Amino acid sequence: MGGYMVHILFGFSFAFLTATIVIVGDYLIKLAADDGKPFWSGYVLAGCLIYGISAIFWFYAMRHVTLAQASVAYSMLTLLALCGMGVVWFDEQMAAREYLGVACALAAMALMMRIDA
């Protein structure tokens, strides 16, 4: 694998790591919201702290890929994970419109993948 491909791989890996960390924060905040906890509860504060930590990985993602590429990768993973989390853990329903949105996110990711030297 050439140096350029390793650079791209690092960029997308950091974008996905950022999204994963933010998803954990989102999960904690959703738990707090569903349980009627106050804004200053431990769940909300932990979620906010986790968001802050994700900024470190976001910085490294942007060092390796364009902002557009990093943001599409981040958005796509976040959309897929949070939709799945909503359906599986919070018993939320998805309609045809949401499934079409997920398909569009995947298509956007494919279109934004610029693999050139």
Short mmCIF file of N, CA, C and O in Angstrom, two decimals:
data_model
loop_
_atom_site.label_atom_id
_atom_site.label_comp_id
_atom_site.label_asym_id
_atom_site.label_seq_id
_atom_site.Cartn_x
_atom_site.Cartn_y
_atom_site.Cartn_z
N MET A 1 0.87 -1.17 0.00
CA MET A 1 0.00 0.00 0.00
C MET A 1 0.91 1.23 0.00
O MET A 1 1.80 1.35 0.82
N GLY A 2 0.66 2.15 -0.93
CA GLY A 2 1.48 3.34 -1.04
C GLY A 2 1.27 4.30 0.11
O GLY A 2 0.32 4.18 0.89
N GLY A 3 2.22 5.24 0.21
CA GLY A 3 2.15 6.23 1.28
C GLY A 3 0.86 7.05 1.25
O GLY A 3 0.30 7.37 2.29
N TYR A 4 0.39 7.36 0.05
CA TYR A 4 -0.85 8.15 -0.07
C TYR A 4 -2.03 7.36 0.48
O TYR A 4 -2.88 7.90 1.18
N MET A 5 -2.09 6.06 0.17
CA MET A 5 -3.20 5.23 0.65
C MET A 5 -3.17 5.10 2.17
O MET A 5 -4.21 5.09 2.81
N VAL A 6 -1.99 5.00 2.75
CA VAL A 6 -1.87 4.93 4.20
C VAL A 6 -2.37 6.23 4.81
O VAL A 6 -3.09 6.22 5.82
N HIS A 7 -2.03 7.35 4.19
CA HIS A 7 -2.48 8.67 4.64
C HIS A 7 -4.01 8.73 4.65
O HIS A 7 -4.62 9.15 5.64
N ILE A 8 -4.64 8.28 3.57
CA ILE A 8 -6.11 8.26 3.46
C ILE A 8 -6.69 7.31 4.52
O ILE A 8 -7.68 7.64 5.19
N LEU A 9 -6.10 6.15 4.67
CA LEU A 9 -6.58 5.18 5.66
C LEU A 9 -6.54 5.77 7.07
O LEU A 9 -7.49 5.62 7.84
N PHE A 10 -5.44 6.46 7.40
CA PHE A 10 -5.37 7.12 8.71
C PHE A 10 -6.47 8.16 8.86
O PHE A 10 -7.13 8.24 9.90
N GLY A 11 -6.68 8.95 7.83
CA GLY A 11 -7.71 10.00 7.90
C GLY A 11 -9.09 9.44 8.16
O GLY A 11 -9.81 9.91 9.04
N PHE A 12 -9.46 8.42 7.40
CA PHE A 12 -10.79 7.83 7.59
C PHE A 12 -10.87 7.08 8.92
O PHE A 12 -11.92 7.07 9.56
N SER A 13 -9.79 6.48 9.35
CA SER A 13 -9.80 5.80 10.65
C SER A 13 -10.04 6.78 11.78
O SER A 13 -10.83 6.51 12.69
N PHE A 14 -9.38 7.94 11.72
CA PHE A 14 -9.61 8.95 12.76
C PHE A 14 -11.03 9.51 12.68
O PHE A 14 -11.65 9.80 13.71
N ALA A 15 -11.57 9.67 11.47
CA ALA A 15 -12.95 10.14 11.34
C ALA A 15 -13.92 9.13 11.95
O ALA A 15 -14.85 9.51 12.67
N PHE A 16 -13.71 7.86 11.70
CA PHE A 16 -14.57 6.83 12.26
C PHE A 16 -14.41 6.73 13.77
O PHE A 16 -15.38 6.54 14.50
N LEU A 17 -13.19 6.89 14.26
CA LEU A 17 -12.96 6.89 15.71
C LEU A 17 -13.67 8.07 16.36
O LEU A 17 -14.30 7.93 17.41
N THR A 18 -13.59 9.23 15.72
CA THR A 18 -14.31 10.41 16.23
C THR A 18 -15.79 10.12 16.31
O THR A 18 -16.44 10.40 17.33
N ALA A 19 -16.35 9.56 15.24
CA ALA A 19 -17.78 9.27 15.22
C ALA A 19 -18.15 8.27 16.32
O ALA A 19 -19.17 8.43 16.99
N THR A 20 -17.32 7.27 16.50
CA THR A 20 -17.60 6.26 17.54
C THR A 20 -17.63 6.89 18.92
O THR A 20 -18.52 6.60 19.74
N ILE A 21 -16.69 7.77 19.18
CA ILE A 21 -16.64 8.44 20.48
C ILE A 21 -17.87 9.32 20.68
O ILE A 21 -18.50 9.32 21.75
N VAL A 22 -18.25 10.05 19.64
CA VAL A 22 -19.43 10.92 19.73
C VAL A 22 -20.69 10.09 19.93
O VAL A 22 -21.59 10.48 20.67
N ILE A 23 -20.76 8.93 19.29
CA ILE A 23 -21.93 8.06 19.45
C ILE A 23 -22.09 7.62 20.90
O ILE A 23 -23.20 7.57 21.43
N VAL A 24 -21.00 7.33 21.58
CA VAL A 24 -21.06 6.99 23.00
C VAL A 24 -21.61 8.18 23.79
O VAL A 24 -22.48 8.01 24.66
N GLY A 25 -21.14 9.38 23.47
CA GLY A 25 -21.66 10.58 24.12
C GLY A 25 -23.14 10.77 23.85
O GLY A 25 -23.92 11.11 24.75
N ASP A 26 -23.55 10.55 22.59
CA ASP A 26 -24.97 10.66 22.23
C ASP A 26 -25.81 9.66 23.01
O ASP A 26 -26.92 9.98 23.46
N TYR A 27 -25.30 8.45 23.17
CA TYR A 27 -26.02 7.42 23.91
C TYR A 27 -26.25 7.86 25.35
O TYR A 27 -27.37 7.74 25.87
N LEU A 28 -25.22 8.38 25.99
CA LEU A 28 -25.36 8.83 27.39
C LEU A 28 -26.37 9.98 27.50
O LEU A 28 -27.19 10.00 28.43
N ILE A 29 -26.31 10.90 26.57
CA ILE A 29 -27.24 12.04 26.61
C ILE A 29 -28.67 11.58 26.33
O ILE A 29 -29.62 12.07 26.94
N LYS A 30 -28.84 10.62 25.43
CA LYS A 30 -30.18 10.08 25.15
C LYS A 30 -30.73 9.38 26.39
O LYS A 30 -31.92 9.52 26.71
N LEU A 31 -29.89 8.63 27.09
CA LEU A 31 -30.34 7.99 28.34
C LEU A 31 -30.82 9.05 29.33
O LEU A 31 -31.87 8.88 29.96
N ALA A 32 -30.06 10.12 29.46
CA ALA A 32 -30.45 11.19 30.39
C ALA A 32 -31.76 11.84 29.96
O ALA A 32 -32.63 12.10 30.79
N ALA A 33 -31.90 12.09 28.66
CA ALA A 33 -33.12 12.73 28.16
C ALA A 33 -34.34 11.83 28.38
O ALA A 33 -35.40 12.31 28.82
N ASP A 34 -34.20 10.54 28.08
CA ASP A 34 -35.33 9.62 28.26
C ASP A 34 -35.69 9.42 29.72
O ASP A 34 -36.84 9.15 30.04
N ASP A 35 -34.72 9.52 30.62
CA ASP A 35 -34.98 9.34 32.05
C ASP A 35 -35.39 10.65 32.74
O ASP A 35 -35.60 10.66 33.95
N GLY A 36 -35.47 11.74 31.97
CA GLY A 36 -35.87 13.02 32.56
C GLY A 36 -34.82 13.61 33.49
O GLY A 36 -35.15 14.38 34.39
N LYS A 37 -33.59 13.25 33.29
CA LYS A 37 -32.51 13.77 34.15
C LYS A 37 -32.26 15.24 33.82
O LYS A 37 -32.46 15.69 32.71
N PRO A 38 -31.75 16.01 34.79
CA PRO A 38 -31.44 17.42 34.52
C PRO A 38 -30.18 17.56 33.67
O PRO A 38 -29.38 16.62 33.56
N PHE A 39 -30.00 18.73 33.10
CA PHE A 39 -28.86 19.00 32.23
C PHE A 39 -27.53 18.73 32.93
O PHE A 39 -26.57 18.28 32.31
N TRP A 40 -27.45 18.98 34.21
CA TRP A 40 -26.20 18.83 34.95
C TRP A 40 -26.01 17.42 35.51
O TRP A 40 -25.12 17.19 36.32
N SER A 41 -26.80 16.47 35.05
CA SER A 41 -26.65 15.09 35.54
C SER A 41 -25.34 14.49 35.05
O SER A 41 -24.71 14.97 34.11
N GLY A 42 -24.94 13.43 35.70
CA GLY A 42 -23.69 12.75 35.34
C GLY A 42 -23.68 12.26 33.90
O GLY A 42 -22.66 12.33 33.22
N TYR A 43 -24.83 11.76 33.41
CA TYR A 43 -24.90 11.29 32.03
C TYR A 43 -24.63 12.41 31.05
O TYR A 43 -23.86 12.25 30.09
N VAL A 44 -25.26 13.55 31.25
CA VAL A 44 -25.09 14.67 30.33
C VAL A 44 -23.66 15.20 30.41
O VAL A 44 -23.02 15.45 29.38
N LEU A 45 -23.15 15.37 31.61
CA LEU A 45 -21.78 15.87 31.75
C LEU A 45 -20.76 14.91 31.15
O LEU A 45 -19.81 15.34 30.49
N ALA A 46 -20.97 13.61 31.35
CA ALA A 46 -20.06 12.63 30.74
C ALA A 46 -20.16 12.68 29.22
O ALA A 46 -19.14 12.61 28.52
N GLY A 47 -21.36 12.82 28.70
CA GLY A 47 -21.54 12.93 27.25
C GLY A 47 -20.82 14.15 26.69
O GLY A 47 -20.15 14.07 25.65
N CYS A 48 -20.91 15.27 27.39
CA CYS A 48 -20.22 16.49 26.94
C CYS A 48 -18.70 16.33 27.00
O CYS A 48 -17.98 16.78 26.10
N LEU A 49 -18.21 15.69 28.04
CA LEU A 49 -16.77 15.44 28.15
C LEU A 49 -16.29 14.55 27.00
O LEU A 49 -15.25 14.81 26.40
N ILE A 50 -17.06 13.54 26.69
CA ILE A 50 -16.72 12.65 25.58
C ILE A 50 -16.71 13.41 24.26
O ILE A 50 -15.84 13.19 23.42
N TYR A 51 -17.66 14.31 24.05
CA TYR A 51 -17.65 15.15 22.85
C TYR A 51 -16.34 15.92 22.75
O TYR A 51 -15.75 16.04 21.68
N GLY A 52 -15.89 16.47 23.87
CA GLY A 52 -14.64 17.23 23.87
C GLY A 52 -13.44 16.38 23.49
O GLY A 52 -12.57 16.80 22.73
N ILE A 53 -13.40 15.17 24.00
CA ILE A 53 -12.31 14.25 23.68
C ILE A 53 -12.30 13.92 22.19
O ILE A 53 -11.24 13.80 21.57
N SER A 54 -13.49 13.83 21.60
CA SER A 54 -13.56 13.48 20.18
C SER A 54 -12.89 14.54 19.30
O SER A 54 -12.42 14.23 18.20
N ALA A 55 -12.81 15.78 19.77
CA ALA A 55 -12.18 16.84 18.98
C ALA A 55 -10.71 16.55 18.72
O ALA A 55 -10.18 16.95 17.67
N ILE A 56 -10.06 15.86 19.61
CA ILE A 56 -8.64 15.51 19.42
C ILE A 56 -8.50 14.59 18.21
O ILE A 56 -7.65 14.79 17.34
N PHE A 57 -9.36 13.60 18.12
CA PHE A 57 -9.29 12.66 16.99
C PHE A 57 -9.74 13.32 15.69
O PHE A 57 -9.23 13.00 14.63
N TRP A 58 -10.67 14.25 15.79
CA TRP A 58 -11.13 15.00 14.62
C TRP A 58 -9.97 15.81 14.03
O TRP A 58 -9.80 15.88 12.81
N PHE A 59 -9.16 16.40 14.89
CA PHE A 59 -7.99 17.14 14.44
C PHE A 59 -7.08 16.24 13.60
O PHE A 59 -6.63 16.63 12.51
N TYR A 60 -6.82 15.03 14.07
CA TYR A 60 -5.96 14.12 13.33
C TYR A 60 -6.60 13.63 12.04
O TYR A 60 -5.91 13.40 11.04
N ALA A 61 -7.91 13.48 12.04
CA ALA A 61 -8.59 13.10 10.79
C ALA A 61 -8.36 14.16 9.72
O ALA A 61 -8.05 13.85 8.57
N MET A 62 -8.48 15.42 10.12
CA MET A 62 -8.34 16.51 9.14
C MET A 62 -6.90 16.70 8.69
O MET A 62 -6.66 17.36 7.68
N ARG A 63 -5.96 16.16 9.39
CA ARG A 63 -4.56 16.22 8.95
C ARG A 63 -4.30 15.26 7.81
O ARG A 63 -3.32 15.40 7.09
N HIS A 64 -5.17 14.26 7.63
CA HIS A 64 -4.92 13.22 6.65
C HIS A 64 -5.86 13.22 5.46
O HIS A 64 -5.52 12.66 4.41
N VAL A 65 -7.04 13.77 5.59
CA VAL A 65 -7.99 13.84 4.47
C VAL A 65 -8.61 15.23 4.44
O VAL A 65 -8.46 16.01 5.38
N THR A 66 -9.30 15.52 3.35
CA THR A 66 -9.95 16.82 3.25
C THR A 66 -11.09 16.91 4.26
O THR A 66 -11.62 15.89 4.72
N LEU A 67 -11.48 18.12 4.57
CA LEU A 67 -12.60 18.32 5.49
C LEU A 67 -13.87 17.68 4.93
O LEU A 67 -14.64 17.06 5.67
N ALA A 68 -14.08 17.80 3.63
CA ALA A 68 -15.26 17.19 3.01
C ALA A 68 -15.25 15.68 3.18
O ALA A 68 -16.27 15.08 3.54
N GLN A 69 -14.11 15.05 2.92
CA GLN A 69 -14.03 13.59 3.06
C GLN A 69 -14.23 13.17 4.51
O GLN A 69 -14.98 12.23 4.79
N ALA A 70 -13.59 13.84 5.43
CA ALA A 70 -13.72 13.50 6.85
C ALA A 70 -15.16 13.70 7.32
O ALA A 70 -15.70 12.85 8.04
N SER A 71 -15.78 14.79 6.90
CA SER A 71 -17.13 15.07 7.38
C SER A 71 -18.14 14.09 6.82
O SER A 71 -19.07 13.70 7.52
N VAL A 72 -17.97 13.67 5.57
CA VAL A 72 -18.90 12.69 5.02
C VAL A 72 -18.73 11.34 5.70
O VAL A 72 -19.71 10.67 6.05
N ALA A 73 -17.48 10.92 5.94
CA ALA A 73 -17.24 9.65 6.64
C ALA A 73 -17.84 9.70 8.04
O ALA A 73 -18.53 8.77 8.47
N TYR A 74 -17.59 10.80 8.74
CA TYR A 74 -18.13 10.97 10.10
C TYR A 74 -19.66 10.96 10.08
O TYR A 74 -20.29 10.26 10.88
N SER A 75 -20.23 11.72 9.18
CA SER A 75 -21.69 11.82 9.11
C SER A 75 -22.34 10.49 8.77
O SER A 75 -23.36 10.11 9.35
N MET A 76 -21.74 9.77 7.82
CA MET A 76 -22.30 8.49 7.41
C MET A 76 -22.28 7.49 8.56
O MET A 76 -23.29 6.86 8.86
N LEU A 77 -21.16 7.37 9.23
CA LEU A 77 -21.08 6.42 10.33
C LEU A 77 -22.01 6.82 11.47
O LEU A 77 -22.71 5.98 12.05
N THR A 78 -22.04 8.10 11.77
CA THR A 78 -22.92 8.58 12.84
C THR A 78 -24.38 8.31 12.51
O THR A 78 -25.14 7.83 13.35
N LEU A 79 -24.77 8.60 11.28
CA LEU A 79 -26.16 8.37 10.86
C LEU A 79 -26.52 6.89 10.98
O LEU A 79 -27.56 6.55 11.58
N LEU A 80 -25.67 6.02 10.46
CA LEU A 80 -25.97 4.58 10.51
C LEU A 80 -26.04 4.08 11.95
O LEU A 80 -26.97 3.36 12.33
N ALA A 81 -25.06 4.45 12.74
CA ALA A 81 -25.01 3.96 14.12
C ALA A 81 -26.16 4.49 14.96
O ALA A 81 -26.78 3.73 15.72
N LEU A 82 -26.46 5.78 14.83
CA LEU A 82 -27.53 6.34 15.65
C LEU A 82 -28.91 5.84 15.21
O LEU A 82 -29.79 5.64 16.05
N CYS A 83 -29.10 5.64 13.92
CA CYS A 83 -30.37 5.04 13.46
C CYS A 83 -30.52 3.64 14.03
O CYS A 83 -31.58 3.28 14.55
N GLY A 84 -29.44 2.85 13.94
CA GLY A 84 -29.49 1.50 14.49
C GLY A 84 -29.71 1.50 15.99
O GLY A 84 -30.50 0.70 16.51
N MET A 85 -29.04 2.40 16.68
CA MET A 85 -29.19 2.49 18.13
C MET A 85 -30.62 2.86 18.49
O MET A 85 -31.20 2.29 19.43
N GLY A 86 -31.20 3.81 17.76
CA GLY A 86 -32.57 4.21 18.04
C GLY A 86 -33.56 3.07 17.88
O GLY A 86 -34.46 2.87 18.71
N VAL A 87 -33.37 2.28 16.82
CA VAL A 87 -34.26 1.16 16.55
C VAL A 87 -34.06 0.03 17.56
O VAL A 87 -35.02 -0.49 18.13
N VAL A 88 -32.81 -0.34 17.82
CA VAL A 88 -32.51 -1.50 18.64
C VAL A 88 -32.70 -1.22 20.14
O VAL A 88 -33.34 -2.00 20.85
N TRP A 89 -32.13 -0.12 20.63
CA TRP A 89 -32.13 0.12 22.08
C TRP A 89 -33.24 1.03 22.57
O TRP A 89 -33.60 0.98 23.75
N PHE A 90 -33.76 1.89 21.71
CA PHE A 90 -34.78 2.83 22.17
C PHE A 90 -36.14 2.60 21.52
O PHE A 90 -37.04 3.41 21.64
N ASP A 91 -36.30 1.49 20.81
CA ASP A 91 -37.57 1.08 20.18
C ASP A 91 -38.16 2.16 19.29
O ASP A 91 -39.39 2.32 19.23
N GLU A 92 -37.32 2.92 18.59
CA GLU A 92 -37.80 3.93 17.64
C GLU A 92 -38.07 3.26 16.30
O GLU A 92 -37.43 2.27 15.94
N GLN A 93 -39.02 3.81 15.57
CA GLN A 93 -39.40 3.25 14.28
C GLN A 93 -38.76 4.04 13.14
O GLN A 93 -38.59 5.25 13.25
N MET A 94 -38.41 3.35 12.06
CA MET A 94 -37.92 4.02 10.86
C MET A 94 -38.91 3.79 9.73
O MET A 94 -39.40 2.68 9.55
N ALA A 95 -39.19 4.85 8.99
CA ALA A 95 -40.08 4.78 7.84
C ALA A 95 -39.24 4.71 6.56
O ALA A 95 -38.02 4.83 6.60
N ALA A 96 -39.92 4.57 5.44
CA ALA A 96 -39.23 4.48 4.15
C ALA A 96 -38.34 5.69 3.92
O ALA A 96 -37.24 5.57 3.36
N ARG A 97 -38.77 6.84 4.35
CA ARG A 97 -37.99 8.07 4.18
C ARG A 97 -36.64 7.98 4.89
O ARG A 97 -35.62 8.38 4.34
N GLU A 98 -36.62 7.42 6.08
CA GLU A 98 -35.36 7.26 6.80
C GLU A 98 -34.44 6.25 6.13
O GLU A 98 -33.23 6.44 6.04
N TYR A 99 -35.03 5.16 5.63
CA TYR A 99 -34.21 4.17 4.91
C TYR A 99 -33.61 4.79 3.65
O TYR A 99 -32.45 4.52 3.31
N LEU A 100 -34.37 5.62 2.96
CA LEU A 100 -33.85 6.31 1.78
C LEU A 100 -32.73 7.27 2.17
O LEU A 100 -31.72 7.39 1.48
N GLY A 101 -32.87 7.94 3.29
CA GLY A 101 -31.82 8.82 3.79
C GLY A 101 -30.54 8.07 4.08
O GLY A 101 -29.44 8.55 3.76
N VAL A 102 -30.65 6.89 4.66
CA VAL A 102 -29.47 6.07 4.93
C VAL A 102 -28.81 5.67 3.61
O VAL A 102 -27.58 5.73 3.47
N ALA A 103 -29.61 5.29 2.63
CA ALA A 103 -29.06 4.93 1.32
C ALA A 103 -28.34 6.11 0.68
O ALA A 103 -27.27 5.96 0.09
N CYS A 104 -28.91 7.30 0.82
CA CYS A 104 -28.26 8.51 0.27
C CYS A 104 -26.95 8.79 0.99
O CYS A 104 -25.98 9.23 0.37
N ALA A 105 -26.89 8.55 2.28
CA ALA A 105 -25.65 8.75 3.04
C ALA A 105 -24.56 7.82 2.54
O ALA A 105 -23.41 8.22 2.36
N LEU A 106 -24.93 6.58 2.29
CA LEU A 106 -23.95 5.63 1.77
C LEU A 106 -23.48 6.03 0.37
O LEU A 106 -22.29 5.92 0.06
N ALA A 107 -24.41 6.50 -0.45
CA ALA A 107 -24.04 6.96 -1.80
C ALA A 107 -23.12 8.18 -1.72
O ALA A 107 -22.14 8.28 -2.47
N ALA A 108 -23.40 9.09 -0.80
CA ALA A 108 -22.54 10.27 -0.64
C ALA A 108 -21.14 9.87 -0.23
O ALA A 108 -20.15 10.41 -0.73
N MET A 109 -21.04 8.91 0.64
CA MET A 109 -19.73 8.44 1.08
C MET A 109 -18.95 7.87 -0.10
O MET A 109 -17.77 8.16 -0.29
N ALA A 110 -19.62 7.07 -0.92
CA ALA A 110 -18.96 6.49 -2.09
C ALA A 110 -18.51 7.58 -3.06
O ALA A 110 -17.41 7.52 -3.61
N LEU A 111 -19.32 8.61 -3.24
CA LEU A 111 -18.96 9.69 -4.15
C LEU A 111 -17.82 10.56 -3.62
O LEU A 111 -17.03 11.10 -4.39
N MET A 112 -17.73 10.69 -2.32
CA MET A 112 -16.70 11.56 -1.71
C MET A 112 -15.35 10.86 -1.57
O MET A 112 -14.35 11.50 -1.30
N MET A 113 -15.31 9.56 -1.76
CA MET A 113 -14.05 8.82 -1.65
C MET A 113 -13.16 9.20 -2.84
O MET A 113 -13.42 8.79 -3.96
N ARG A 114 -12.20 10.02 -2.58
CA ARG A 114 -11.26 10.44 -3.62
C ARG A 114 -9.96 9.72 -3.37
O ARG A 114 -9.18 10.07 -2.50
N ILE A 115 -9.71 8.70 -4.17
CA ILE A 115 -8.50 7.89 -4.02
C ILE A 115 -7.62 8.15 -5.25
O ILE A 115 -7.67 7.44 -6.22
N ASP A 116 -6.87 9.24 -5.18
CA ASP A 116 -5.95 9.53 -6.26
C ASP A 116 -4.64 10.01 -5.69
O ASP A 116 -4.57 10.49 -4.58
N ALA A 117 -3.62 9.87 -6.44
CA ALA A 117 -2.29 10.25 -5.93
C ALA A 117 -1.98 11.69 -6.19
O ALA A 117 -2.59 12.40 -6.88
#
